[in-house]
C-alpha cells in the first residue's frame, strides 16, 4: 500500500513566491518532486525542470474544468502550484471546497498581504484585505471610511489608475496609494502617490501588483456607517422605500450574521437587501418592476455591494428555484398569505422571517399568520420634525405593523439522528 493510500492525502497545494522554487521548504520541494501530476499556471509550470517526469496540466478556463479534471485524478499523486498563500483568495479555497482537508496537504509561503504588511509595518489585524481579481471593482466602496487601511490584490496593471479614479470620485482624493509590484522578487518595485496625482497613475504598472491604501476623506466624501439605518437619501428611490427608522428596526429583527442568505421579497429599491449585505450577508431581491430593479442594482453598486442578485418575478412563483434562506423579509405586506407560507416553508431552521404591513388588509394577513405560527408583532410609529410656516411641528408617518418570527429547529428529528 502506498503512502498516499495509507494517508488519503493525494492532493498537495504548494505556494510559490517571487523567489520561485528556491524559496520552498524541504517538505514542499519533496511534494513537487514526488508528484505524478503537476497543475498550475504557465509561469509556475515553467519553473519545473524539463527532466521532471510528471504530467503537466495548465489551468483550464473556466476553472471548474480543472476541478473536474482533478476529480478524475483522485487518489493519484497530484501537486498544484499556487501563488503565495493558497488559502488567501487563492486556489486552495476552491480545492478545499471540492475535496476537503482530509485529501489535501497545503503548504503556503508568505503571501502578498503578509509581504506588504511587512514592508509598510502595518499590523494585519487592522487592515481590510480585498481582491479585485475576477471580482466587481465597486466592492471597494464598502470599505471606504476615514483612516481605513486597505490591502488590495489587483486584477492587472490598470487597477491602480482605476482605484485612484474611484477614490477621487468618492471624495477620497487625498488618500495615499502605494503600488507594490513583484513583492519578494528581483523585480520588486514600491511607489506611492496621492490618489489625485494624475501623472503618477498615467504611468505603466506591472500586472502583478498589490495596492496599499490609506484613506483620507475630504468634505465631499459621503461617510456611511455599516450599522443598519442609512439615511433615506443614500438610496435612489421612487418614494417606495422602507424609511430609515423602520429599516433599522427591521434589520435588527432580521439579525444578520456574516455569510447568511436573505430573501428580500418585493425588494423595491433594494434598501433592506443592501443593508443586510453591508452587514456581511448575501442576498437576493425579488422585484417585478423593471424601474425598481434598475434602481436596486444602482444602489447596490454605489453602496459597495455590487454582488446583490435581483430576480425578475413575483412570489411565491419564483421562490422554488432559489437557494434556501437564513432570513426572509416581506416588505409592505406584499403578496398574500401564500407568500408568507411559502417563505416560511423554505426558511432554514433557526432562520428569521420579518414582514412589514402598512394597510389594514396586509396587517390582517400578518395577524392570521401569527395566529397559526406565533412570533412577535409590534407597531412602529415615527414622526419627523417639519417646517410649519415659520415654526416646526411633528408630522407622523404611516405606522408600520411588523411580524417577526424565528423558525424552530426540529428537536424530534435531531434526537433521532
Coordinates of C-alpha atoms in Angstrom, one line a residue:
X1 CA 0.0 0.0 0.0
X2 CA 1.4 3.4 -1.0
X3 CA 1.9 6.3 1.4
X4 CA -1.0 8.1 -0.4
X5 CA -3.3 5.2 0.1
X6 CA -2.4 5.0 3.8
X7 CA -2.9 8.7 4.5
X8 CA -5.5 9.6 1.9
X9 CA -3.6 12.8 1.2
X10 CA -3.3 12.6 -2.5
X11 CA -3.6 16.3 -3.4
X12 CA -1.0 18.8 -2.4
X13 CA -1.1 22.6 -2.9
X14 CA 2.3 24.3 -2.8
X15 CA 2.6 28.1 -2.6
X16 CA 5.4 29.7 -4.5
X17 CA 6.6 33.2 -4.1
X18 CA 8.5 35.5 -6.4
X19 CA 11.8 33.8 -5.4
X20 CA 10.5 30.6 -7.1
X21 CA 11.5 27.1 -6.2
X22 CA 14.4 28.4 -4.2
X23 CA 12.0 29.7 -1.5
X24 CA 10.4 26.3 -0.9
X25 CA 10.9 24.3 2.3
X26 CA 12.4 20.8 2.0
X27 CA 8.9 19.4 2.5
X28 CA 7.4 21.5 -0.2
X29 CA 10.2 20.6 -2.6
X30 CA 9.6 16.9 -1.9
X31 CA 5.9 17.2 -2.7
X32 CA 6.8 18.8 -6.0
X33 CA 9.4 16.2 -6.8
X34 CA 7.2 13.2 -6.0
X35 CA 4.2 14.4 -8.0
X36 CA 2.9 12.3 -10.8
X37 CA 0.8 15.2 -12.0
X38 CA 1.6 19.0 -11.7
X39 CA -1.1 21.6 -12.1
X40 CA -0.6 25.3 -12.4
X41 CA -0.2 28.4 -14.5
X42 CA 2.3 28.7 -17.3
X43 CA 4.6 30.8 -15.1
X44 CA 4.8 28.2 -12.3
X45 CA 5.0 25.2 -14.6
X46 CA 7.9 26.8 -16.4
X47 CA 9.9 26.7 -13.1
X48 CA 9.9 22.9 -13.1
X49 CA 12.9 21.3 -14.8
X50 CA 12.1 19.5 -18.1
X51 CA 13.6 16.4 -16.5
X52 CA 10.7 16.1 -14.1
X53 CA 8.6 13.1 -15.2
X54 CA 5.2 14.4 -14.0
X55 CA 2.4 15.1 -16.4
X56 CA 1.7 18.8 -16.6
X57 CA -1.8 20.3 -16.5
X58 CA -2.2 24.1 -17.2
X59 CA -5.2 25.9 -15.7
X60 CA -8.3 25.4 -17.8
X61 CA -10.9 28.1 -18.4
X62 CA -13.3 28.1 -16.7
X63 CA -11.6 26.9 -13.5
X64 CA -14.4 24.4 -12.9
X65 CA -12.9 22.4 -15.8
X66 CA -9.6 22.0 -13.8
X67 CA -11.6 20.9 -10.7
X68 CA -13.4 18.3 -12.9
X69 CA -10.1 17.1 -14.2
X70 CA -8.7 16.8 -10.7
X71 CA -11.7 14.6 -9.7
X72 CA -10.6 12.2 -12.4
X73 CA -7.1 12.0 -10.9
X74 CA -8.4 11.4 -7.3
X75 CA -6.1 9.0 -5.4
X76 CA -3.0 9.7 -7.6
X77 CA -0.1 11.9 -6.5
X78 CA -1.2 15.4 -7.6
X79 CA 0.6 18.7 -6.8
X80 CA -1.0 22.1 -7.5
X81 CA 1.4 25.0 -7.8
X82 CA -0.1 28.2 -6.4
X83 CA 0.9 31.8 -5.8
X84 CA 1.9 32.7 -2.2
X85 CA -0.6 31.6 0.4
X86 CA -3.1 29.3 -1.4
X87 CA -5.8 30.0 1.3
X88 CA -5.8 33.8 0.9
X89 CA -8.1 34.4 -2.0
X90 CA -6.2 31.5 -3.7
X91 CA -6.8 28.2 -5.4
X92 CA -6.6 26.4 -2.1
X93 CA -10.0 27.8 -1.1
X94 CA -11.7 26.3 -4.2
X95 CA -10.0 23.0 -3.9
X96 CA -10.8 22.7 -0.2
X97 CA -14.5 23.1 -1.0
X98 CA -14.2 20.4 -3.7
X99 CA -12.1 17.8 -2.0
X100 CA -12.0 18.6 1.8
X101 CA -9.0 18.9 4.1
X102 CA -8.8 15.1 4.6
X103 CA -7.5 14.8 1.0
X104 CA -5.1 17.8 1.0
X105 CA -1.7 18.9 2.1
X106 CA -1.4 22.7 1.8
X107 CA 2.0 24.5 2.3
X108 CA 2.0 28.3 1.9
X109 CA 4.8 30.8 1.6
X110 CA 4.3 34.4 2.8
X111 CA 1.5 35.8 0.7
X112 CA 1.2 39.3 -0.8
X113 CA -0.7 40.6 2.1
X114 CA 2.0 39.5 4.6
X115 CA 4.8 40.8 2.5
X116 CA 3.1 44.2 2.0
X117 CA 2.3 44.5 5.7
X118 CA 6.0 43.8 6.5
X119 CA 7.2 46.4 4.0
X120 CA 4.8 49.0 5.4
X121 CA 4.9 48.0 9.1
X122 CA 1.1 47.7 9.1
X123 CA -0.4 45.2 11.6
X124 CA -2.6 42.8 9.5
X125 CA -5.3 42.7 12.1
X126 CA -6.1 46.3 11.5
X127 CA -6.2 46.1 7.7
X128 CA -9.0 45.2 5.3
X129 CA -7.8 42.7 2.7
X130 CA -9.6 42.5 -0.7
X131 CA -9.0 41.1 -4.1
X132 CA -10.2 42.6 -7.4
X133 CA -9.1 39.6 -9.4
X134 CA -12.3 38.5 -11.1
X135 CA -14.5 40.5 -8.8
X136 CA -16.5 43.7 -9.1
X137 CA -14.4 46.8 -8.7
X138 CA -17.2 48.5 -6.7
X139 CA -16.6 46.2 -3.7
X140 CA -14.0 48.7 -2.6
X141 CA -16.7 51.3 -1.9
X142 CA -18.0 49.4 1.1
X143 CA -14.7 49.8 2.9
X144 CA -14.0 53.5 2.4
X145 CA -14.0 55.5 5.6
X146 CA -11.6 57.9 7.2
X147 CA -8.4 56.4 8.4
X148 CA -9.2 53.0 6.8
X149 CA -6.2 50.9 5.6
X150 CA -6.8 48.6 2.7
X151 CA -4.6 46.0 1.0
X152 CA -6.0 45.1 -2.4
X153 CA -4.8 42.4 -4.9
X154 CA -5.0 44.0 -8.3
X155 CA -6.6 42.5 -11.4
X156 CA -3.8 43.8 -13.6
X157 CA -1.6 46.9 -14.3
X158 CA -4.7 49.0 -15.0
X159 CA -6.1 48.6 -11.4
X160 CA -4.0 51.4 -9.7
X161 CA -5.4 54.0 -12.1
X162 CA -9.0 52.7 -11.8
X163 CA -8.7 52.7 -8.0
X164 CA -7.4 56.3 -8.0
X165 CA -10.4 57.4 -10.1
X166 CA -12.8 55.7 -7.7
X167 CA -11.2 57.4 -4.7
X168 CA -11.3 60.8 -6.4
X169 CA -15.0 60.3 -7.3
X170 CA -15.8 59.3 -3.8
X171 CA -14.2 62.3 -2.0
X172 CA -11.0 60.4 -1.0
X173 CA -8.6 62.2 -3.4
X174 CA -6.1 62.9 -0.6
X175 CA -5.8 59.2 0.1
X176 CA -2.3 57.7 -0.2
X177 CA -1.9 54.7 -2.6
X178 CA 1.2 52.6 -2.6
X179 CA 1.7 50.3 -5.6
X180 CA 3.8 47.2 -4.6
X181 CA 5.0 45.3 -7.7
X182 CA 6.5 41.8 -7.7
X183 CA 6.9 41.7 -3.9
X184 CA 9.7 39.4 -2.7
X185 CA 11.4 39.1 -6.1
X186 CA 14.2 40.6 -8.1
X187 CA 11.7 42.9 -9.9
X188 CA 10.2 44.3 -6.6
X189 CA 9.3 47.9 -7.0
X190 CA 7.4 50.1 -4.5
X191 CA 6.0 53.5 -5.3
X192 CA 3.5 55.9 -3.6
X193 CA 1.3 58.8 -4.6
X194 CA -1.9 60.6 -3.6
X195 CA -5.0 59.5 -5.5
X196 CA -5.2 62.9 -7.2
X197 CA -1.7 62.6 -8.7
X198 CA -2.9 62.1 -12.3
X199 CA 0.6 62.0 -13.8
X200 CA 1.7 59.1 -11.5
X201 CA -1.4 57.0 -12.3
X202 CA -0.9 57.5 -16.0
X203 CA 2.4 55.6 -15.7
X204 CA 2.5 52.0 -16.5
X205 CA 2.3 49.3 -13.8
X206 CA 3.2 45.7 -13.8
X207 CA 0.3 43.3 -13.9
X208 CA 1.5 41.6 -10.7
X209 CA 0.9 44.3 -8.1
X210 CA -0.8 44.9 -4.8
X211 CA -2.2 48.2 -3.7
X212 CA -2.0 49.6 -0.1
X213 CA -4.4 52.5 0.6
X214 CA -4.5 54.9 3.5
X215 CA -8.0 56.5 3.3
X216 CA -8.3 60.3 3.9
X217 CA -11.7 61.8 3.4
X218 CA -12.4 65.3 2.2
X219 CA -15.5 67.3 2.8
X220 CA -17.0 65.9 -0.4
X221 CA -16.9 62.3 0.9
X222 CA -20.2 60.6 1.8
X223 CA -19.3 58.8 5.0
X224 CA -21.8 56.0 5.8
X225 CA -21.9 53.6 8.7
X226 CA -22.1 49.8 8.3
X227 CA -24.7 49.8 11.1
X228 CA -28.2 49.5 9.6
X229 CA -30.3 52.6 9.2
X230 CA -28.6 54.5 6.4
X231 CA -30.2 57.9 5.6
X232 CA -33.1 57.7 3.1
X233 CA -31.2 60.0 0.7
X234 CA -28.4 57.4 0.5
X235 CA -30.7 55.5 -1.9
X236 CA -32.2 56.2 -5.3
X237 CA -35.9 55.7 -4.8
X238 CA -39.4 56.5 -6.1
X239 CA -40.9 57.0 -2.6
X240 CA -41.4 53.3 -2.1
X241 CA -38.7 52.9 0.4
X242 CA -38.6 51.3 3.9
X243 CA -37.8 54.5 5.9
X244 CA -34.7 54.8 7.9
X245 CA -36.2 54.3 11.4
X246 CA -38.3 51.3 10.3
X247 CA -35.4 49.9 8.2
X248 CA -33.1 49.9 11.3
X249 CA -35.8 48.1 13.3
X250 CA -36.4 45.6 10.5
X251 CA -32.7 44.8 10.2
X252 CA -32.4 44.4 13.9
X253 CA -35.3 41.8 13.8
X254 CA -33.7 40.0 10.8
X255 CA -30.4 39.8 12.8
X256 CA -27.9 39.4 10.0
X257 CA -24.9 37.2 10.6
X258 CA -21.8 37.0 8.2
X259 CA -22.4 34.8 5.2
X260 CA -26.1 34.2 5.9
X261 CA -28.5 34.4 2.9
X262 CA -31.6 36.7 2.7
X263 CA -34.6 36.7 0.5
X264 CA -35.9 40.3 0.1
X265 CA -39.4 39.7 -1.3
X266 CA -40.8 42.7 -3.1
X267 CA -37.4 44.4 -2.6
X268 CA -38.4 47.7 -4.3
X269 CA -35.3 49.9 -4.5
X270 CA -33.2 47.3 -2.5
X271 CA -32.7 49.1 0.8
X272 CA -33.2 46.1 3.1
X273 CA -31.1 43.6 1.0
X274 CA -28.3 46.2 0.6
X275 CA -28.1 46.9 4.3
X276 CA -28.1 43.2 5.0
X277 CA -25.2 42.7 2.7
X278 CA -23.3 45.7 4.2
X279 CA -23.6 43.9 7.5
X280 CA -21.8 40.9 5.9
X281 CA -24.6 38.7 4.5
X282 CA -25.6 37.6 1.0
X283 CA -29.0 38.5 -0.5
X284 CA -31.4 38.1 -3.4
X285 CA -34.1 40.6 -4.1
X286 CA -37.3 39.6 -5.8
X287 CA -38.9 42.5 -7.7
X288 CA -41.3 42.5 -10.8
X289 CA -40.9 46.2 -11.5
X290 CA -38.2 47.0 -14.0
X291 CA -37.5 50.6 -12.9
X292 CA -37.2 49.5 -9.2
X293 CA -34.9 46.6 -10.2
X294 CA -32.7 49.1 -12.0
X295 CA -32.5 51.4 -9.0
X296 CA -31.8 48.5 -6.7
X297 CA -28.8 47.5 -8.9
X298 CA -27.5 51.1 -9.0
X299 CA -28.0 51.5 -5.2
X300 CA -26.1 48.2 -4.6
X301 CA -23.1 49.4 -6.8
X302 CA -23.0 52.8 -5.1
X303 CA -23.2 51.4 -1.6
X304 CA -20.4 48.8 -2.1
X305 CA -22.4 45.6 -2.5
X306 CA -22.4 45.0 -6.3
X307 CA -22.9 41.3 -5.9
X308 CA -26.6 41.7 -4.9
X309 CA -28.7 39.4 -7.0
X310 CA -32.0 40.7 -8.4
X311 CA -34.7 38.3 -9.7
X312 CA -37.4 39.4 -12.0
X313 CA -40.6 37.7 -10.8
X314 CA -43.5 37.5 -8.4
X315 CA -43.5 35.5 -5.2
X316 CA -44.3 32.7 -4.4
X317 CA -43.8 31.5 -8.0
X318 CA -40.1 32.3 -8.2
X319 CA -39.2 31.1 -4.7
X320 CA -38.9 27.4 -5.5
X321 CA -35.8 28.0 -7.7
X322 CA -33.8 29.9 -5.0
X323 CA -31.3 28.8 -2.5
X324 CA -33.0 28.2 0.9
X325 CA -32.7 31.3 3.0
X326 CA -31.5 32.0 6.6
X327 CA -33.8 35.0 6.7
X328 CA -36.8 36.4 4.7
X329 CA -38.1 39.9 4.6
X330 CA -41.6 40.6 3.1
X331 CA -41.9 44.3 2.6
X332 CA -45.1 46.2 2.9
X333 CA -47.2 43.1 3.4
X334 CA -46.6 42.3 -0.3
X335 CA -48.3 39.4 -1.8
X336 CA -50.9 37.3 0.0
X337 CA -50.9 34.7 2.7
X338 CA -49.4 32.2 0.2
X339 CA -46.2 34.3 0.1
X340 CA -45.7 34.2 3.8
X341 CA -46.5 30.4 3.9
X342 CA -44.1 29.6 1.1
X343 CA -41.3 31.7 2.6
X344 CA -41.9 30.0 6.0
X345 CA -41.7 26.6 4.5
X346 CA -38.5 27.4 2.6
X347 CA -36.8 29.1 5.6
X348 CA -33.9 27.1 7.2
X349 CA -34.2 26.0 10.8
X350 CA -33.2 28.9 13.1
X351 CA -34.0 31.4 10.3
X352 CA -35.9 34.6 10.8
X353 CA -39.0 35.8 8.9
X354 CA -39.9 39.5 9.2
X355 CA -42.8 41.1 7.4
X356 CA -44.0 44.7 7.5
X357 CA -47.5 45.9 6.8
X358 CA -48.9 49.4 6.3
X359 CA -52.5 48.7 5.3
X360 CA -55.3 47.1 7.3
X361 CA -55.6 44.3 4.8
X362 CA -51.9 43.4 4.9
X363 CA -52.0 43.7 8.7
X364 CA -54.8 41.2 8.8
X365 CA -52.7 38.7 6.8
X366 CA -49.9 39.1 9.3
X367 CA -52.3 38.6 12.2
X368 CA -53.6 35.4 10.5
X369 CA -50.1 34.1 10.1
X370 CA -49.3 35.0 13.7
X371 CA -52.3 33.1 14.9
X372 CA -51.0 29.9 13.1
X373 CA -47.3 30.1 13.7
X374 CA -46.7 32.5 16.6
X375 CA -43.9 35.0 16.7
X376 CA -43.9 38.6 17.8
X377 CA -46.0 41.5 16.5
X378 CA -45.3 45.2 17.1
X379 CA -46.3 48.6 15.7
X380 CA -43.7 51.1 14.8
X381 CA -44.8 54.8 14.8
X382 CA -42.4 57.5 13.7
X383 CA -42.9 61.3 13.5
X384 CA -40.4 63.7 11.9
X385 CA -39.9 67.4 12.6
X386 CA -41.0 69.5 9.6
X387 CA -41.5 73.3 9.0
X388 CA -45.0 74.6 9.7
X389 CA -44.9 78.2 8.4
X390 CA -42.3 80.0 10.5
X391 CA -42.4 77.2 13.1
X392 CA -41.9 73.5 13.3
X393 CA -44.1 70.6 14.1
X394 CA -44.2 66.8 14.2
X395 CA -45.5 65.0 11.1
X396 CA -46.4 61.4 11.7
X397 CA -45.5 58.8 9.0
X398 CA -47.9 55.8 8.4
X399 CA -47.5 53.4 11.3
X400 CA -45.9 50.0 10.3
X401 CA -47.1 46.7 11.8
X402 CA -44.2 44.2 12.0
X403 CA -44.3 40.5 12.4
X404 CA -41.1 38.8 13.5
X405 CA -40.7 35.0 14.0
X406 CA -37.8 32.6 14.3
X407 CA -38.2 29.1 12.8
X408 CA -37.6 26.5 15.5
X409 CA -35.2 23.5 15.0
X410 CA -37.0 20.2 14.7
X411 CA -36.0 18.7 18.0
X412 CA -37.6 15.4 17.3
X413 CA -35.7 14.9 14.1
X414 CA -32.4 15.9 15.7
X415 CA -32.9 13.5 18.5
X416 CA -33.5 10.5 16.1
X417 CA -30.3 11.1 14.1

